[in-house]
Amino acid sequence: MSANKMPSMLSAYLQLHFIVFIWGFTAILGKLIEIPPVEVVFYRTLMASVGLFILLKWRKLPIQVPRKELWIILGTGLLIAVHWILFFLAARISNVSVCLAGMATASLWTSFIDPIVNKRKVKFYEPIVAIISVIGIVVVFQSTIDAAMGFIVAIMSAFLAAVFTVINGKLVAKQNHFTITYYEMVGACATVVLFFPIYGYWFADDGLALTLTTHDFLYLLILSMVCTVYAYSIAVKLMQRLTAFAINLTINLEPVYGITVAVFLFGGDEKMDNNFYWGTSIIVLSVIMYPLLRRYFEGKNIKRDIVR
């Protein structure tokens, strides 16, 4: 990496960490919102779709995409919808800690999925770094890791996150990041709407909970505009310069940011002890190790950290 690229890459990593900090609030917002997870995802994607459409029109950004890519993007939206439903479900049936602990496995999944999709060999250090990061998460949350169901649901959510992150890494090379996010939110919203009849009949005992309180509306507005329209769109853009693995590895810091805020909001429900600090140190170590190892093993021919 040449010296003149360093400020640019530093800026990209700083942006990524700020986005991850924002995402640290998503599980907290999911806990605060009273309506069920499926309805949360419906409103989140609906509001985000409207917000992104207005943004695209206001900034005169391209909306049209080739039909083949359109279906891929909409299909990615389906994965995102299921990912978010499982994510919020994990937070509800366990707690914020367990939900975010399971999500830390996303980098591990990515270390295997990315080489398959992009037809490259697995770099031996990627699974090692990912496993170190997961160990850190387990240490942080070992007091709550016994909440097996919530943890399993969160791991399923993490797997889907790894899949659509890798897909987005390929899409962003061809389309504007706001356009991609817009159609993904449309696809996610349409997925939930199509699921509503099955969900209402088999799972929602009291029918769909679509009535919002003032608090729920405000929380959903923050969730959709800040955590989705802004944060998710910028994350997609960063895939032009950072690998899917680097992004998902850094997202492992989401529990650290999220649990710190959750402690102040939920008190005794989100306890921190020495394991938190030990685990945090391990996570930070893994995040620092990845770019250093990548630069060392791939040599000086790397001009920039891009998704290939």
PDB file of C-alpha atoms in Angstrom:
ATOM      1  CA  MET A   1       0.000   0.000   0.000  1.00  0.00           C
ATOM      2  CA  SER A   2       1.612   3.274  -1.105  1.00  0.00           C
ATOM      3  CA  ALA A   3       2.034   6.147   1.301  1.00  0.00           C
ATOM      4  CA  ASN A   4      -0.399   8.399  -0.575  1.00  0.00           C
ATOM      5  CA  LYS A   5      -3.125   5.782  -0.096  1.00  0.00           C
ATOM      6  CA  MET A   6      -2.730   5.630   3.671  1.00  0.00           C
ATOM      7  CA  PRO A   7      -4.914   8.668   4.545  1.00  0.00           C
ATOM      8  CA  SER A   8      -7.641   7.366   2.243  1.00  0.00           C
ATOM      9  CA  MET A   9      -7.562   3.894   3.788  1.00  0.00           C
ATOM     10  CA  LEU A  10      -7.440   5.360   7.288  1.00  0.00           C
ATOM     11  CA  SER A  11     -10.511   7.424   6.472  1.00  0.00           C
ATOM     12  CA  ALA A  12     -12.296   4.307   5.211  1.00  0.00           C
ATOM     13  CA  TYR A  13     -11.538   2.374   8.398  1.00  0.00           C
ATOM     14  CA  LEU A  14     -12.594   5.301  10.594  1.00  0.00           C
ATOM     15  CA  GLN A  15     -15.870   5.533   8.660  1.00  0.00           C
ATOM     16  CA  LEU A  16     -16.366   1.810   9.104  1.00  0.00           C
ATOM     17  CA  HIS A  17     -15.863   2.000  12.862  1.00  0.00           C
ATOM     18  CA  PHE A  18     -18.337   4.884  13.087  1.00  0.00           C
ATOM     19  CA  ILE A  19     -20.884   2.815  11.144  1.00  0.00           C
ATOM     20  CA  VAL A  20     -20.296  -0.157  13.438  1.00  0.00           C
ATOM     21  CA  PHE A  21     -20.814   2.127  16.440  1.00  0.00           C
ATOM     22  CA  ILE A  22     -24.184   3.159  14.988  1.00  0.00           C
ATOM     23  CA  TRP A  23     -25.083  -0.484  14.371  1.00  0.00           C
ATOM     24  CA  GLY A  24     -24.348  -1.137  18.027  1.00  0.00           C
ATOM     25  CA  PHE A  25     -27.683   0.576  18.678  1.00  0.00           C
ATOM     26  CA  THR A  26     -29.761  -1.684  16.411  1.00  0.00           C
ATOM     27  CA  ALA A  27     -30.203  -4.539  18.886  1.00  0.00           C
ATOM     28  CA  ILE A  28     -30.965  -1.963  21.596  1.00  0.00           C
ATOM     29  CA  LEU A  29     -33.604  -0.304  19.428  1.00  0.00           C
ATOM     30  CA  GLY A  30     -35.005  -3.746  18.612  1.00  0.00           C
ATOM     31  CA  LYS A  31     -35.317  -4.375  22.340  1.00  0.00           C
ATOM     32  CA  LEU A  32     -36.992  -1.006  22.980  1.00  0.00           C
ATOM     33  CA  ILE A  33     -39.526  -1.276  20.150  1.00  0.00           C
ATOM     34  CA  GLU A  34     -42.652  -3.059  21.385  1.00  0.00           C
ATOM     35  CA  ILE A  35     -44.014  -4.550  18.144  1.00  0.00           C
ATOM     36  CA  PRO A  36     -42.773  -8.049  17.093  1.00  0.00           C
ATOM     37  CA  PRO A  37     -39.608  -8.536  14.967  1.00  0.00           C
ATOM     38  CA  VAL A  38     -41.413  -9.194  11.664  1.00  0.00           C
ATOM     39  CA  GLU A  39     -43.386  -5.970  11.955  1.00  0.00           C
ATOM     40  CA  VAL A  40     -40.189  -4.143  12.977  1.00  0.00           C
ATOM     41  CA  VAL A  41     -38.468  -5.253   9.774  1.00  0.00           C
ATOM     42  CA  PHE A  42     -41.531  -4.277   7.715  1.00  0.00           C
ATOM     43  CA  TYR A  43     -41.576  -0.720   9.017  1.00  0.00           C
ATOM     44  CA  ARG A  44     -37.785  -0.434   8.942  1.00  0.00           C
ATOM     45  CA  THR A  45     -37.549  -1.422   5.283  1.00  0.00           C
ATOM     46  CA  LEU A  46     -40.648   0.561   4.278  1.00  0.00           C
ATOM     47  CA  MET A  47     -39.362   3.771   5.864  1.00  0.00           C
ATOM     48  CA  ALA A  48     -35.879   3.166   4.485  1.00  0.00           C
ATOM     49  CA  SER A  49     -37.249   2.571   0.970  1.00  0.00           C
ATOM     50  CA  VAL A  50     -39.192   5.847   1.048  1.00  0.00           C
ATOM     51  CA  GLY A  51     -36.222   7.735   2.469  1.00  0.00           C
ATOM     52  CA  LEU A  52     -33.839   6.330  -0.133  1.00  0.00           C
ATOM     53  CA  PHE A  53     -36.236   7.047  -3.012  1.00  0.00           C
ATOM     54  CA  ILE A  54     -36.455  10.697  -1.937  1.00  0.00           C
ATOM     55  CA  LEU A  55     -32.664  10.819  -1.583  1.00  0.00           C
ATOM     56  CA  LEU A  56     -32.107   9.351  -5.059  1.00  0.00           C
ATOM     57  CA  LYS A  57     -34.499  11.862  -6.625  1.00  0.00           C
ATOM     58  CA  TRP A  58     -33.088  14.798  -4.682  1.00  0.00           C
ATOM     59  CA  ARG A  59     -29.477  14.022  -5.586  1.00  0.00           C
ATOM     60  CA  LYS A  60     -30.453  12.972  -9.140  1.00  0.00           C
ATOM     61  CA  LEU A  61     -28.782   9.612  -8.725  1.00  0.00           C
ATOM     62  CA  PRO A  62     -29.487   6.702 -11.123  1.00  0.00           C
ATOM     63  CA  ILE A  63     -32.483   4.544 -10.235  1.00  0.00           C
ATOM     64  CA  GLN A  64     -32.598   2.280 -13.265  1.00  0.00           C
ATOM     65  CA  VAL A  65     -30.480  -0.887 -13.184  1.00  0.00           C
ATOM     66  CA  PRO A  66     -30.219  -3.778 -15.674  1.00  0.00           C
ATOM     67  CA  ARG A  67     -32.971  -6.362 -15.179  1.00  0.00           C
ATOM     68  CA  LYS A  68     -30.556  -9.187 -14.381  1.00  0.00           C
ATOM     69  CA  GLU A  69     -28.844  -7.190 -11.658  1.00  0.00           C
ATOM     70  CA  LEU A  70     -32.199  -5.911 -10.397  1.00  0.00           C
ATOM     71  CA  TRP A  71     -33.349  -9.433  -9.558  1.00  0.00           C
ATOM     72  CA  ILE A  72     -30.059 -10.175  -7.835  1.00  0.00           C
ATOM     73  CA  ILE A  73     -30.389  -7.018  -5.723  1.00  0.00           C
ATOM     74  CA  LEU A  74     -34.024  -7.738  -4.868  1.00  0.00           C
ATOM     75  CA  GLY A  75     -33.061 -11.296  -3.951  1.00  0.00           C
ATOM     76  CA  THR A  76     -30.345  -9.933  -1.706  1.00  0.00           C
ATOM     77  CA  GLY A  77     -33.082  -7.876  -0.056  1.00  0.00           C
ATOM     78  CA  LEU A  78     -34.867 -11.130   0.774  1.00  0.00           C
ATOM     79  CA  LEU A  79     -31.755 -12.354   2.603  1.00  0.00           C
ATOM     80  CA  ILE A  80     -31.521  -9.049   4.449  1.00  0.00           C
ATOM     81  CA  ALA A  81     -35.156  -9.286   5.569  1.00  0.00           C
ATOM     82  CA  VAL A  82     -34.679 -12.777   7.004  1.00  0.00           C
ATOM     83  CA  HIS A  83     -31.374 -11.703   8.582  1.00  0.00           C
ATOM     84  CA  TRP A  84     -33.005  -8.770  10.376  1.00  0.00           C
ATOM     85  CA  ILE A  85     -35.998 -10.804  11.528  1.00  0.00           C
ATOM     86  CA  LEU A  86     -33.679 -13.399  13.064  1.00  0.00           C
ATOM     87  CA  PHE A  87     -31.480 -10.642  14.519  1.00  0.00           C
ATOM     88  CA  PHE A  88     -34.333  -8.926  16.355  1.00  0.00           C
ATOM     89  CA  LEU A  89     -35.841 -12.282  17.323  1.00  0.00           C
ATOM     90  CA  ALA A  90     -32.552 -13.297  18.968  1.00  0.00           C
ATOM     91  CA  ALA A  91     -32.526 -10.049  20.966  1.00  0.00           C
ATOM     92  CA  ARG A  92     -36.099 -10.679  22.112  1.00  0.00           C
ATOM     93  CA  ILE A  93     -35.816 -14.327  23.142  1.00  0.00           C
ATOM     94  CA  SER A  94     -32.481 -13.843  24.897  1.00  0.00           C
ATOM     95  CA  ASN A  95     -30.912 -10.406  25.350  1.00  0.00           C
ATOM     96  CA  VAL A  96     -28.769  -7.870  23.512  1.00  0.00           C
ATOM     97  CA  SER A  97     -25.560  -9.564  24.656  1.00  0.00           C
ATOM     98  CA  VAL A  98     -26.393 -13.023  23.300  1.00  0.00           C
ATOM     99  CA  CYS A  99     -27.746 -11.578  20.053  1.00  0.00           C
ATOM    100  CA  LEU A 100     -24.563  -9.631  19.369  1.00  0.00           C
ATOM    101  CA  ALA A 101     -22.411 -12.567  20.468  1.00  0.00           C
ATOM    102  CA  GLY A 102     -23.913 -14.784  17.789  1.00  0.00           C
ATOM    103  CA  MET A 103     -23.496 -12.052  15.178  1.00  0.00           C
ATOM    104  CA  ALA A 104     -19.742 -12.129  15.768  1.00  0.00           C
ATOM    105  CA  THR A 105     -19.565 -15.370  13.784  1.00  0.00           C
ATOM    106  CA  ALA A 106     -20.252 -13.388  10.578  1.00  0.00           C
ATOM    107  CA  SER A 107     -16.539 -12.931   9.915  1.00  0.00           C
ATOM    108  CA  LEU A 108     -15.951 -16.666  10.297  1.00  0.00           C
ATOM    109  CA  TRP A 109     -18.687 -17.432   7.764  1.00  0.00           C
ATOM    110  CA  THR A 110     -17.319 -14.749   5.425  1.00  0.00           C
ATOM    111  CA  SER A 111     -13.827 -16.260   5.487  1.00  0.00           C
ATOM    112  CA  PHE A 112     -15.282 -19.330   3.739  1.00  0.00           C
ATOM    113  CA  ILE A 113     -18.138 -17.831   1.672  1.00  0.00           C
ATOM    114  CA  ASP A 114     -16.109 -15.019   0.081  1.00  0.00           C
ATOM    115  CA  PRO A 115     -13.522 -17.352  -1.537  1.00  0.00           C
ATOM    116  CA  ILE A 116     -16.318 -19.541  -2.926  1.00  0.00           C
ATOM    117  CA  VAL A 117     -18.259 -16.640  -4.462  1.00  0.00           C
ATOM    118  CA  ASN A 118     -15.176 -14.827  -5.760  1.00  0.00           C
ATOM    119  CA  LYS A 119     -13.438 -18.063  -6.788  1.00  0.00           C
ATOM    120  CA  ARG A 120     -10.250 -17.509  -4.836  1.00  0.00           C
ATOM    121  CA  LYS A 121      -8.321 -19.589  -2.361  1.00  0.00           C
ATOM    122  CA  VAL A 122      -9.006 -19.249   1.342  1.00  0.00           C
ATOM    123  CA  LYS A 123      -6.219 -17.172   2.860  1.00  0.00           C
ATOM    124  CA  PHE A 124      -5.049 -19.263   5.774  1.00  0.00           C
ATOM    125  CA  TYR A 125      -4.965 -16.327   8.199  1.00  0.00           C
ATOM    126  CA  GLU A 126      -8.611 -15.296   7.644  1.00  0.00           C
ATOM    127  CA  PRO A 127     -10.219 -18.251   9.480  1.00  0.00           C
ATOM    128  CA  ILE A 128      -7.546 -17.958  12.181  1.00  0.00           C
ATOM    129  CA  VAL A 129      -8.278 -14.284  12.790  1.00  0.00           C
ATOM    130  CA  ALA A 130     -12.025 -14.941  12.668  1.00  0.00           C
ATOM    131  CA  ILE A 131     -11.760 -17.736  15.234  1.00  0.00           C
ATOM    132  CA  ILE A 132      -9.698 -15.491  17.521  1.00  0.00           C
ATOM    133  CA  SER A 133     -12.425 -12.866  17.259  1.00  0.00           C
ATOM    134  CA  VAL A 134     -15.146 -15.391  18.058  1.00  0.00           C
ATOM    135  CA  ILE A 135     -13.142 -16.545  21.088  1.00  0.00           C
ATOM    136  CA  GLY A 136     -13.146 -12.940  22.245  1.00  0.00           C
ATOM    137  CA  ILE A 137     -16.914 -12.746  21.872  1.00  0.00           C
ATOM    138  CA  VAL A 138     -17.391 -15.990  23.811  1.00  0.00           C
ATOM    139  CA  VAL A 139     -15.187 -14.654  26.609  1.00  0.00           C
ATOM    140  CA  VAL A 140     -17.169 -11.397  26.720  1.00  0.00           C
ATOM    141  CA  PHE A 141     -20.496 -13.123  26.969  1.00  0.00           C
ATOM    142  CA  GLN A 142     -19.676 -16.435  28.626  1.00  0.00           C
ATOM    143  CA  SER A 143     -22.051 -15.599  31.487  1.00  0.00           C
ATOM    144  CA  THR A 144     -24.959 -15.441  29.039  1.00  0.00           C
ATOM    145  CA  ILE A 145     -23.804 -17.878  26.356  1.00  0.00           C
ATOM    146  CA  ASP A 146     -26.048 -20.557  27.862  1.00  0.00           C
ATOM    147  CA  ALA A 147     -29.040 -18.842  26.295  1.00  0.00           C
ATOM    148  CA  ALA A 148     -28.725 -21.424  23.528  1.00  0.00           C
ATOM    149  CA  MET A 149     -31.801 -20.627  21.457  1.00  0.00           C
ATOM    150  CA  GLY A 150     -31.034 -16.933  21.159  1.00  0.00           C
ATOM    151  CA  PHE A 151     -27.429 -17.696  20.300  1.00  0.00           C
ATOM    152  CA  ILE A 152     -28.387 -20.207  17.592  1.00  0.00           C
ATOM    153  CA  VAL A 153     -30.865 -17.766  16.015  1.00  0.00           C
ATOM    154  CA  ALA A 154     -28.187 -15.047  16.052  1.00  0.00           C
ATOM    155  CA  ILE A 155     -25.690 -17.388  14.349  1.00  0.00           C
ATOM    156  CA  MET A 156     -28.239 -18.065  11.593  1.00  0.00           C
ATOM    157  CA  SER A 157     -28.622 -14.302  11.200  1.00  0.00           C
ATOM    158  CA  ALA A 158     -24.835 -13.913  11.041  1.00  0.00           C
ATOM    159  CA  PHE A 159     -24.587 -16.508   8.268  1.00  0.00           C
ATOM    160  CA  LEU A 160     -27.062 -14.563   6.128  1.00  0.00           C
ATOM    161  CA  ALA A 161     -25.180 -11.331   6.893  1.00  0.00           C
ATOM    162  CA  ALA A 162     -21.990 -12.926   5.578  1.00  0.00           C
ATOM    163  CA  VAL A 163     -23.748 -14.033   2.380  1.00  0.00           C
ATOM    164  CA  PHE A 164     -25.286 -10.673   1.477  1.00  0.00           C
ATOM    165  CA  THR A 165     -22.122  -8.782   2.430  1.00  0.00           C
ATOM    166  CA  VAL A 166     -20.140 -10.817  -0.089  1.00  0.00           C
ATOM    167  CA  ILE A 167     -22.852 -10.302  -2.734  1.00  0.00           C
ATOM    168  CA  ASN A 168     -22.848  -6.551  -2.104  1.00  0.00           C
ATOM    169  CA  GLY A 169     -19.101  -6.539  -2.583  1.00  0.00           C
ATOM    170  CA  LYS A 170     -19.663  -7.619  -6.179  1.00  0.00           C
ATOM    171  CA  LEU A 171     -22.707  -5.396  -6.815  1.00  0.00           C
ATOM    172  CA  VAL A 172     -21.066  -2.168  -5.666  1.00  0.00           C
ATOM    173  CA  ALA A 173     -18.477  -2.459  -8.430  1.00  0.00           C
ATOM    174  CA  LYS A 174     -21.263  -1.851 -10.973  1.00  0.00           C
ATOM    175  CA  GLN A 175     -23.967   0.234  -9.278  1.00  0.00           C
ATOM    176  CA  ASN A 176     -24.271   3.267  -7.008  1.00  0.00           C
ATOM    177  CA  HIS A 177     -24.374   2.255  -3.337  1.00  0.00           C
ATOM    178  CA  PHE A 178     -27.557   4.234  -2.645  1.00  0.00           C
ATOM    179  CA  THR A 179     -29.286   2.599  -5.625  1.00  0.00           C
ATOM    180  CA  ILE A 180     -28.255  -0.851  -4.399  1.00  0.00           C
ATOM    181  CA  THR A 181     -29.512  -0.103  -0.884  1.00  0.00           C
ATOM    182  CA  TYR A 182     -32.807   1.265  -2.230  1.00  0.00           C
ATOM    183  CA  TYR A 183     -33.661  -1.873  -4.189  1.00  0.00           C
ATOM    184  CA  GLU A 184     -32.475  -4.119  -1.371  1.00  0.00           C
ATOM    185  CA  MET A 185     -34.833  -2.334   1.021  1.00  0.00           C
ATOM    186  CA  VAL A 186     -37.654  -2.664  -1.521  1.00  0.00           C
ATOM    187  CA  GLY A 187     -36.874  -6.361  -1.873  1.00  0.00           C
ATOM    188  CA  ALA A 188     -36.736  -6.810   1.906  1.00  0.00           C
ATOM    189  CA  CYS A 189     -40.022  -4.957   2.404  1.00  0.00           C
ATOM    190  CA  ALA A 190     -41.728  -6.977  -0.351  1.00  0.00           C
ATOM    191  CA  THR A 191     -40.453 -10.190   1.253  1.00  0.00           C
ATOM    192  CA  VAL A 192     -42.056  -9.302   4.586  1.00  0.00           C
ATOM    193  CA  VAL A 193     -45.329  -8.285   2.902  1.00  0.00           C
ATOM    194  CA  LEU A 194     -45.484 -11.616   1.032  1.00  0.00           C
ATOM    195  CA  PHE A 195     -44.734 -13.408   4.303  1.00  0.00           C
ATOM    196  CA  PHE A 196     -47.505 -11.582   6.189  1.00  0.00           C
ATOM    197  CA  PRO A 197     -50.346 -14.032   5.286  1.00  0.00           C
ATOM    198  CA  ILE A 198     -48.361 -17.049   6.523  1.00  0.00           C
ATOM    199  CA  TYR A 199     -47.046 -15.155   9.519  1.00  0.00           C
ATOM    200  CA  GLY A 200     -50.482 -13.812  10.470  1.00  0.00           C
ATOM    201  CA  TYR A 201     -52.129 -17.226  10.225  1.00  0.00           C
ATOM    202  CA  TRP A 202     -49.493 -19.466  11.803  1.00  0.00           C
ATOM    203  CA  PHE A 203     -47.383 -17.294  14.087  1.00  0.00           C
ATOM    204  CA  ALA A 204     -49.199 -14.110  15.105  1.00  0.00           C
ATOM    205  CA  ASP A 205     -51.824 -15.228  17.609  1.00  0.00           C
ATOM    206  CA  ASP A 206     -53.353 -11.762  17.861  1.00  0.00           C
ATOM    207  CA  GLY A 207     -52.918 -10.822  14.209  1.00  0.00           C
ATOM    208  CA  LEU A 208     -50.440  -8.370  12.736  1.00  0.00           C
ATOM    209  CA  ALA A 209     -49.235  -5.715  15.189  1.00  0.00           C
ATOM    210  CA  LEU A 210     -49.080  -2.759  12.806  1.00  0.00           C
ATOM    211  CA  THR A 211     -50.353  -0.071  15.175  1.00  0.00           C
ATOM    212  CA  LEU A 212     -47.499   2.104  16.372  1.00  0.00           C
ATOM    213  CA  THR A 213     -47.111   4.084  19.558  1.00  0.00           C
ATOM    214  CA  THR A 214     -45.321   7.437  19.384  1.00  0.00           C
ATOM    215  CA  HIS A 215     -42.219   5.887  20.950  1.00  0.00           C
ATOM    216  CA  ASP A 216     -42.198   2.970  18.501  1.00  0.00           C
ATOM    217  CA  PHE A 217     -42.539   5.368  15.564  1.00  0.00           C
ATOM    218  CA  LEU A 218     -39.595   7.478  16.739  1.00  0.00           C
ATOM    219  CA  TYR A 219     -37.430   4.408  17.404  1.00  0.00           C
ATOM    220  CA  LEU A 220     -38.304   2.996  13.979  1.00  0.00           C
ATOM    221  CA  LEU A 221     -37.495   6.332  12.350  1.00  0.00           C
ATOM    222  CA  ILE A 222     -34.030   6.285  13.934  1.00  0.00           C
ATOM    223  CA  LEU A 223     -33.605   2.626  12.994  1.00  0.00           C
ATOM    224  CA  SER A 224     -34.553   3.194   9.358  1.00  0.00           C
ATOM    225  CA  MET A 225     -32.998   6.596   8.647  1.00  0.00           C
ATOM    226  CA  VAL A 226     -29.796   6.468  10.731  1.00  0.00           C
ATOM    227  CA  CYS A 227     -29.014   2.747  11.077  1.00  0.00           C
ATOM    228  CA  THR A 228     -30.213   1.840   7.576  1.00  0.00           C
ATOM    229  CA  VAL A 229     -30.360   4.679   5.023  1.00  0.00           C
ATOM    230  CA  TYR A 230     -27.154   6.279   6.282  1.00  0.00           C
ATOM    231  CA  ALA A 231     -25.148   3.503   7.912  1.00  0.00           C
ATOM    232  CA  TYR A 232     -26.017   0.625   5.591  1.00  0.00           C
ATOM    233  CA  SER A 233     -25.537   2.708   2.422  1.00  0.00           C
ATOM    234  CA  ILE A 234     -22.114   3.935   3.545  1.00  0.00           C
ATOM    235  CA  ALA A 235     -21.151   0.371   4.490  1.00  0.00           C
ATOM    236  CA  VAL A 236     -22.024  -0.782   0.960  1.00  0.00           C
ATOM    237  CA  LYS A 237     -19.934   2.072  -0.488  1.00  0.00           C
ATOM    238  CA  LEU A 238     -16.962   1.092   1.680  1.00  0.00           C
ATOM    239  CA  MET A 239     -16.965  -2.291  -0.058  1.00  0.00           C
ATOM    240  CA  GLN A 240     -15.334  -0.513  -2.996  1.00  0.00           C
ATOM    241  CA  ARG A 241     -12.209  -0.160  -0.866  1.00  0.00           C
ATOM    242  CA  LEU A 242     -12.432  -2.759   1.904  1.00  0.00           C
ATOM    243  CA  THR A 243     -12.893  -6.509   1.661  1.00  0.00           C
ATOM    244  CA  ALA A 244     -16.086  -8.192   2.838  1.00  0.00           C
ATOM    245  CA  PHE A 245     -14.000 -10.063   5.408  1.00  0.00           C
ATOM    246  CA  ALA A 246     -12.412  -6.853   6.752  1.00  0.00           C
ATOM    247  CA  ILE A 247     -15.849  -5.283   7.102  1.00  0.00           C
ATOM    248  CA  ASN A 248     -17.430  -8.257   8.868  1.00  0.00           C
ATOM    249  CA  LEU A 249     -14.388  -8.624  11.117  1.00  0.00           C
ATOM    250  CA  THR A 250     -14.662  -4.993  12.223  1.00  0.00           C
ATOM    251  CA  ILE A 251     -18.393  -5.475  12.783  1.00  0.00           C
ATOM    252  CA  ASN A 252     -17.320  -7.845  15.574  1.00  0.00           C
ATOM    253  CA  LEU A 253     -16.779  -4.653  17.583  1.00  0.00           C
ATOM    254  CA  GLU A 254     -20.516  -4.006  17.377  1.00  0.00           C
ATOM    255  CA  PRO A 255     -21.131  -5.973  20.608  1.00  0.00           C
ATOM    256  CA  VAL A 256     -18.492  -3.908  22.394  1.00  0.00           C
ATOM    257  CA  TYR A 257     -20.147  -0.649  21.378  1.00  0.00           C
ATOM    258  CA  GLY A 258     -23.659  -1.992  21.803  1.00  0.00           C
ATOM    259  CA  ILE A 259     -23.226  -3.627  25.196  1.00  0.00           C
ATOM    260  CA  THR A 260     -21.574  -0.510  26.607  1.00  0.00           C
ATOM    261  CA  VAL A 261     -24.656   1.549  25.742  1.00  0.00           C
ATOM    262  CA  ALA A 262     -27.006  -1.268  26.779  1.00  0.00           C
ATOM    263  CA  VAL A 263     -25.519  -1.324  30.281  1.00  0.00           C
ATOM    264  CA  PHE A 264     -26.624   2.269  30.823  1.00  0.00           C
ATOM    265  CA  LEU A 265     -30.079   1.608  29.378  1.00  0.00           C
ATOM    266  CA  PHE A 266     -30.932  -1.810  30.804  1.00  0.00           C
ATOM    267  CA  GLY A 267     -28.761  -1.930  33.902  1.00  0.00           C
ATOM    268  CA  GLY A 268     -28.765  -5.347  35.566  1.00  0.00           C
ATOM    269  CA  ASP A 269     -29.997  -7.098  32.410  1.00  0.00           C
ATOM    270  CA  GLU A 270     -26.673  -6.367  30.708  1.00  0.00           C
ATOM    271  CA  LYS A 271     -23.962  -6.943  33.291  1.00  0.00           C
ATOM    272  CA  MET A 272     -20.287  -6.357  32.566  1.00  0.00           C
ATOM    273  CA  ASP A 273     -17.464  -8.080  34.405  1.00  0.00           C
ATOM    274  CA  ASN A 274     -13.786  -8.801  33.826  1.00  0.00           C
ATOM    275  CA  ASN A 275     -14.698 -11.154  30.980  1.00  0.00           C
ATOM    276  CA  PHE A 276     -15.941  -8.139  29.026  1.00  0.00           C
ATOM    277  CA  TYR A 277     -12.564  -6.437  29.181  1.00  0.00           C
ATOM    278  CA  TRP A 278     -10.598  -9.591  28.390  1.00  0.00           C
ATOM    279  CA  GLY A 279     -12.917 -10.441  25.511  1.00  0.00           C
ATOM    280  CA  THR A 280     -12.826  -6.892  24.197  1.00  0.00           C
ATOM    281  CA  SER A 281      -9.032  -7.013  24.135  1.00  0.00           C
ATOM    282  CA  ILE A 282      -9.139 -10.226  22.083  1.00  0.00           C
ATOM    283  CA  ILE A 283     -11.636  -8.745  19.619  1.00  0.00           C
ATOM    284  CA  VAL A 284      -9.591  -5.580  19.168  1.00  0.00           C
ATOM    285  CA  LEU A 285      -6.479  -7.725  18.664  1.00  0.00           C
ATOM    286  CA  SER A 286      -8.169  -9.702  15.876  1.00  0.00           C
ATOM    287  CA  VAL A 287      -9.385  -6.520  14.155  1.00  0.00           C
ATOM    288  CA  ILE A 288      -5.864  -5.047  14.248  1.00  0.00           C
ATOM    289  CA  MET A 289      -4.252  -8.320  13.152  1.00  0.00           C
ATOM    290  CA  TYR A 290      -6.200  -8.684   9.907  1.00  0.00           C
ATOM    291  CA  PRO A 291      -4.952  -5.657   7.894  1.00  0.00           C
ATOM    292  CA  LEU A 292      -1.418  -6.203   9.210  1.00  0.00           C
ATOM    293  CA  LEU A 293      -1.373  -9.886   8.232  1.00  0.00           C
ATOM    294  CA  ARG A 294      -2.979  -9.152   4.882  1.00  0.00           C
ATOM    295  CA  ARG A 295      -0.429  -6.496   4.069  1.00  0.00           C
ATOM    296  CA  TYR A 296       2.448  -8.713   5.198  1.00  0.00           C
ATOM    297  CA  PHE A 297       1.446 -11.846   3.283  1.00  0.00           C
ATOM    298  CA  GLU A 298       0.176 -10.177   0.124  1.00  0.00           C
ATOM    299  CA  GLY A 299       3.248  -7.989  -0.207  1.00  0.00           C
ATOM    300  CA  LYS A 300       3.894  -4.527  -1.560  1.00  0.00           C
ATOM    301  CA  ASN A 301       1.963  -5.148  -4.771  1.00  0.00           C
ATOM    302  CA  ILE A 302      -1.320  -4.329  -3.049  1.00  0.00           C
ATOM    303  CA  LYS A 303      -2.300  -0.905  -4.329  1.00  0.00           C
ATOM    304  CA  ARG A 304      -5.529  -0.679  -2.360  1.00  0.00           C
ATOM    305  CA  ASP A 305      -7.733  -2.872  -0.203  1.00  0.00           C
ATOM    306  CA  ILE A 306     -10.561  -3.779  -2.578  1.00  0.00           C
ATOM    307  CA  VAL A 307     -13.029  -6.600  -3.034  1.00  0.00           C
ATOM    308  CA  ARG A 308     -11.858  -8.823  -5.853  1.00  0.00           C
TER     309      ARG A 308
END
